[in-house]
Amino acid sequence: MFTTTGSRGLYKAPLSKGLLLVLNGLTVMLTLLPQYQELFMYNLQAVTQQHQVWRLLCGRLVCLDVKDSFCSSLLIYNFRIFERRFGTRKFASFLLGTWCLSALMDFLLAQAFQFLFDYEVEELPAGLLAPVFSLFVPFYRLIPRMPVTQVLGHIHITNKSLVYIVGLQLLTSSPFMWLLALSGLISGGLYHSNVLWLQKLLFVPAWVSCIGRYILEPVFSSSQPSSETPLGMGATLDIQRQQRMDMLDQQLLLAQYNESRRNARQQQQSGLLQWTRLFPSLRHRGQNRPPMQPRPQAQSHPSTQPLLDNSPVAEEQVARLVEMGFSRIDALEALRASNNDINMATNFLLQH
C-alpha cells in the first residue's frame, strides 16, 4: 500500500520505530488486560474537575482502540520521511510542540463546542492522535503531488492519495475524532509556521537529544540496507523500479530544488539547462549512427529528415513534469534529451 515511501524501512528513523514498537505494544497489553484501560482514558472532566493532570500524559499517548492504533501506525510509518530529512531532534521537537499545543486546543475546542451546541464533551479518543494529524501540515506543504494513475478517466490518483485515505479512515473511526483532527491541524499549522516563535519555545533540549542518542538510539536503530546501484543514463528496469519505491524520499529534495530555482530566477540568473552540452549522445543520437545509402525514390521528394531538437513530445508527459514543479521549458528539454523517457527525464531534472 505504501510502496512509494521507500525501501529502506525504518533506517535513520529511530524515533518512529520506537513509537511504533512501544505504543503498539502498550495497546496490545491493554487489550489483553482491560482492567487497566480506565487509567489511559482521555477524560476531560477528570482533568478539569478532579484535577487528574496525569491523564493528559496517559490518555494522549496510548491508543485503546486497535483500529486507531493500526491507522496511526501506518501514518507514523509513512511520515518517517520527515525524521530522515530533518533529523530525529527536529522531528521530536515537532511532535513535542504539537502535542503541547494540541492539549490546549482540545480544551478550547471542547469549550467552544459546548458553548455553541450546549453539549459537554466528556471523553475523547485516547492515543497520540493529534500530533499524528499535525504531520499532515508539512506533508501537504512540502511533499509535491505526483500523478500515478486515473480512475474512470477523470479521478486522478496521486502518490499522496492513499495517505489521505488512511487519515480519513482514522477521522471517521470515532464520534469526536474530528475534534482531535482539527486540534492537530491547527497545532501543526501554528508550529510549522513558527507563529510567536513557537519553535524556539517548544523544542527538545540538546542534552535530552544526547541522552537519547547514546541510550535509546542503539536500541531502536535499524541496520543500514544494502547499497543500491547508482542511477545513470543506462538505467535498467530494476533500477527504475527501485526509484519508484524511493520516490517520496526524492520529493523533499525536489521541493528544495524548486525553492532554489525560484531564488535563482529572482536574482535574474540564466538557469536554463544546456542539455545539448550535458547529454550530446542522447541529444544527437541520430548523428552518431552510420550513414545510410539514399533510396532512389527519395530524390523526387523534398527533404523530410526531422531534427531531434524539434521531435514531438507527449503533452501528457510534459504536464506530469510541470505538476512536479519543473518549468515547461526544462521539461521539454529533458524529454527531448531522453527520447521521451519520463523516468530518465525526471532523473536528469533532479540531478541537475
JSON list of N, CA and C in Angstrom, two decimals, residues 183-210:
[
{"chain": "A", "resi": 183, "resn": "SER", "atom": "N", "xyz": [-7.80, 19.93, 16.13]},
{"chain": "A", "resi": 183, "resn": "SER", "atom": "CA", "xyz": [-6.80, 20.40, 17.08]},
{"chain": "A", "resi": 183, "resn": "SER", "atom": "C", "xyz": [-5.39, 20.14, 16.56]},
{"chain": "A", "resi": 184, "resn": "GLY", "atom": "N", "xyz": [-5.16, 18.95, 15.98]},
{"chain": "A", "resi": 184, "resn": "GLY", "atom": "CA", "xyz": [-3.84, 18.63, 15.44]},
{"chain": "A", "resi": 184, "resn": "GLY", "atom": "C", "xyz": [-3.47, 19.49, 14.24]},
{"chain": "A", "resi": 185, "resn": "LEU", "atom": "N", "xyz": [-4.41, 19.72, 13.34]},
{"chain": "A", "resi": 185, "resn": "LEU", "atom": "CA", "xyz": [-4.12, 20.54, 12.16]},
{"chain": "A", "resi": 185, "resn": "LEU", "atom": "C", "xyz": [-3.81, 21.98, 12.55]},
{"chain": "A", "resi": 186, "resn": "ILE", "atom": "N", "xyz": [-4.58, 22.52, 13.50]},
{"chain": "A", "resi": 186, "resn": "ILE", "atom": "CA", "xyz": [-4.30, 23.89, 13.96]},
{"chain": "A", "resi": 186, "resn": "ILE", "atom": "C", "xyz": [-2.93, 23.96, 14.63]},
{"chain": "A", "resi": 187, "resn": "SER", "atom": "N", "xyz": [-2.63, 22.99, 15.48]},
{"chain": "A", "resi": 187, "resn": "SER", "atom": "CA", "xyz": [-1.34, 22.97, 16.17]},
{"chain": "A", "resi": 187, "resn": "SER", "atom": "C", "xyz": [-0.20, 22.80, 15.19]},
{"chain": "A", "resi": 188, "resn": "GLY", "atom": "N", "xyz": [-0.37, 21.89, 14.21]},
{"chain": "A", "resi": 188, "resn": "GLY", "atom": "CA", "xyz": [0.67, 21.71, 13.22]},
{"chain": "A", "resi": 188, "resn": "GLY", "atom": "C", "xyz": [0.89, 22.94, 12.36]},
{"chain": "A", "resi": 189, "resn": "GLY", "atom": "N", "xyz": [-0.18, 23.64, 11.99]},
{"chain": "A", "resi": 189, "resn": "GLY", "atom": "CA", "xyz": [-0.01, 24.86, 11.23]},
{"chain": "A", "resi": 189, "resn": "GLY", "atom": "C", "xyz": [0.69, 25.95, 12.02]},
{"chain": "A", "resi": 190, "resn": "LEU", "atom": "N", "xyz": [0.35, 26.09, 13.30]},
{"chain": "A", "resi": 190, "resn": "LEU", "atom": "CA", "xyz": [0.99, 27.11, 14.13]},
{"chain": "A", "resi": 190, "resn": "LEU", "atom": "C", "xyz": [2.47, 26.80, 14.33]},
{"chain": "A", "resi": 191, "resn": "TYR", "atom": "N", "xyz": [2.78, 25.55, 14.61]},
{"chain": "A", "resi": 191, "resn": "TYR", "atom": "CA", "xyz": [4.18, 25.21, 14.88]},
{"chain": "A", "resi": 191, "resn": "TYR", "atom": "C", "xyz": [5.00, 25.22, 13.60]},
{"chain": "A", "resi": 192, "resn": "HIS", "atom": "N", "xyz": [4.44, 24.73, 12.51]},
{"chain": "A", "resi": 192, "resn": "HIS", "atom": "CA", "xyz": [5.19, 24.70, 11.25]},
{"chain": "A", "resi": 192, "resn": "HIS", "atom": "C", "xyz": [5.47, 26.11, 10.74]},
{"chain": "A", "resi": 193, "resn": "SER", "atom": "N", "xyz": [4.53, 27.03, 10.95]},
{"chain": "A", "resi": 193, "resn": "SER", "atom": "CA", "xyz": [4.71, 28.42, 10.53]},
{"chain": "A", "resi": 193, "resn": "SER", "atom": "C", "xyz": [5.51, 29.24, 11.54]},
{"chain": "A", "resi": 194, "resn": "ASN", "atom": "N", "xyz": [5.85, 28.64, 12.68]},
{"chain": "A", "resi": 194, "resn": "ASN", "atom": "CA", "xyz": [6.63, 29.30, 13.72]},
{"chain": "A", "resi": 194, "resn": "ASN", "atom": "C", "xyz": [5.95, 30.58, 14.21]},
{"chain": "A", "resi": 195, "resn": "VAL", "atom": "N", "xyz": [4.64, 30.48, 14.45]},
{"chain": "A", "resi": 195, "resn": "VAL", "atom": "CA", "xyz": [3.88, 31.61, 14.96]},
{"chain": "A", "resi": 195, "resn": "VAL", "atom": "C", "xyz": [4.31, 31.87, 16.41]},
{"chain": "A", "resi": 196, "resn": "LEU", "atom": "N", "xyz": [4.56, 33.14, 16.72]},
{"chain": "A", "resi": 196, "resn": "LEU", "atom": "CA", "xyz": [5.00, 33.55, 18.06]},
{"chain": "A", "resi": 196, "resn": "LEU", "atom": "C", "xyz": [6.28, 32.80, 18.48]},
{"chain": "A", "resi": 197, "resn": "TRP", "atom": "N", "xyz": [7.10, 32.47, 17.52]},
{"chain": "A", "resi": 197, "resn": "TRP", "atom": "CA", "xyz": [8.39, 31.81, 17.78]},
{"chain": "A", "resi": 197, "resn": "TRP", "atom": "C", "xyz": [8.19, 30.52, 18.61]},
{"chain": "A", "resi": 198, "resn": "LEU", "atom": "N", "xyz": [7.18, 29.75, 18.23]},
{"chain": "A", "resi": 198, "resn": "LEU", "atom": "CA", "xyz": [6.89, 28.52, 18.97]},
{"chain": "A", "resi": 198, "resn": "LEU", "atom": "C", "xyz": [8.02, 27.51, 18.86]},
{"chain": "A", "resi": 199, "resn": "GLN", "atom": "N", "xyz": [8.72, 27.51, 17.73]},
{"chain": "A", "resi": 199, "resn": "GLN", "atom": "CA", "xyz": [9.81, 26.55, 17.56]},
{"chain": "A", "resi": 199, "resn": "GLN", "atom": "C", "xyz": [10.98, 26.83, 18.50]},
{"chain": "A", "resi": 200, "resn": "LYS", "atom": "N", "xyz": [11.09, 28.06, 18.98]},
{"chain": "A", "resi": 200, "resn": "LYS", "atom": "CA", "xyz": [12.14, 28.39, 19.95]},
{"chain": "A", "resi": 200, "resn": "LYS", "atom": "C", "xyz": [11.67, 28.19, 21.39]},
{"chain": "A", "resi": 201, "resn": "LEU", "atom": "N", "xyz": [10.37, 28.06, 21.58]},
{"chain": "A", "resi": 201, "resn": "LEU", "atom": "CA", "xyz": [9.83, 27.87, 22.93]},
{"chain": "A", "resi": 201, "resn": "LEU", "atom": "C", "xyz": [9.58, 26.39, 23.24]},
{"chain": "A", "resi": 202, "resn": "LEU", "atom": "N", "xyz": [9.10, 25.65, 22.26]},
{"chain": "A", "resi": 202, "resn": "LEU", "atom": "CA", "xyz": [8.78, 24.23, 22.45]},
{"chain": "A", "resi": 202, "resn": "LEU", "atom": "C", "xyz": [9.70, 23.41, 21.57]},
{"chain": "A", "resi": 203, "resn": "PHE", "atom": "N", "xyz": [10.72, 22.84, 22.17]},
{"chain": "A", "resi": 203, "resn": "PHE", "atom": "CA", "xyz": [11.68, 22.03, 21.44]},
{"chain": "A", "resi": 203, "resn": "PHE", "atom": "C", "xyz": [12.34, 21.05, 22.40]},
{"chain": "A", "resi": 204, "resn": "VAL", "atom": "N", "xyz": [12.99, 20.06, 21.83]},
{"chain": "A", "resi": 204, "resn": "VAL", "atom": "CA", "xyz": [13.72, 19.07, 22.62]},
{"chain": "A", "resi": 204, "resn": "VAL", "atom": "C", "xyz": [15.10, 19.62, 22.92]},
{"chain": "A", "resi": 205, "resn": "PRO", "atom": "N", "xyz": [15.49, 19.76, 24.19]},
{"chain": "A", "resi": 205, "resn": "PRO", "atom": "CA", "xyz": [16.82, 20.30, 24.51]},
{"chain": "A", "resi": 205, "resn": "PRO", "atom": "C", "xyz": [17.94, 19.42, 23.97]},
{"chain": "A", "resi": 206, "resn": "ALA", "atom": "N", "xyz": [19.10, 20.03, 23.84]},
{"chain": "A", "resi": 206, "resn": "ALA", "atom": "CA", "xyz": [20.23, 19.29, 23.28]},
{"chain": "A", "resi": 206, "resn": "ALA", "atom": "C", "xyz": [20.67, 18.16, 24.20]},
{"chain": "A", "resi": 207, "resn": "TRP", "atom": "N", "xyz": [20.59, 18.38, 25.53]},
{"chain": "A", "resi": 207, "resn": "TRP", "atom": "CA", "xyz": [21.05, 17.34, 26.45]},
{"chain": "A", "resi": 207, "resn": "TRP", "atom": "C", "xyz": [20.10, 16.13, 26.42]},
{"chain": "A", "resi": 208, "resn": "VAL", "atom": "N", "xyz": [18.82, 16.38, 26.20]},
{"chain": "A", "resi": 208, "resn": "VAL", "atom": "CA", "xyz": [17.88, 15.26, 26.06]},
{"chain": "A", "resi": 208, "resn": "VAL", "atom": "C", "xyz": [18.17, 14.49, 24.77]},
{"chain": "A", "resi": 209, "resn": "SER", "atom": "N", "xyz": [18.50, 15.23, 23.71]},
{"chain": "A", "resi": 209, "resn": "SER", "atom": "CA", "xyz": [18.84, 14.57, 22.46]},
{"chain": "A", "resi": 209, "resn": "SER", "atom": "C", "xyz": [20.10, 13.73, 22.60]},
{"chain": "A", "resi": 210, "resn": "CYS", "atom": "N", "xyz": [21.08, 14.21, 23.36]},
{"chain": "A", "resi": 210, "resn": "CYS", "atom": "CA", "xyz": [22.31, 13.43, 23.56]},
{"chain": "A", "resi": 210, "resn": "CYS", "atom": "C", "xyz": [22.02, 12.15, 24.35]}
]
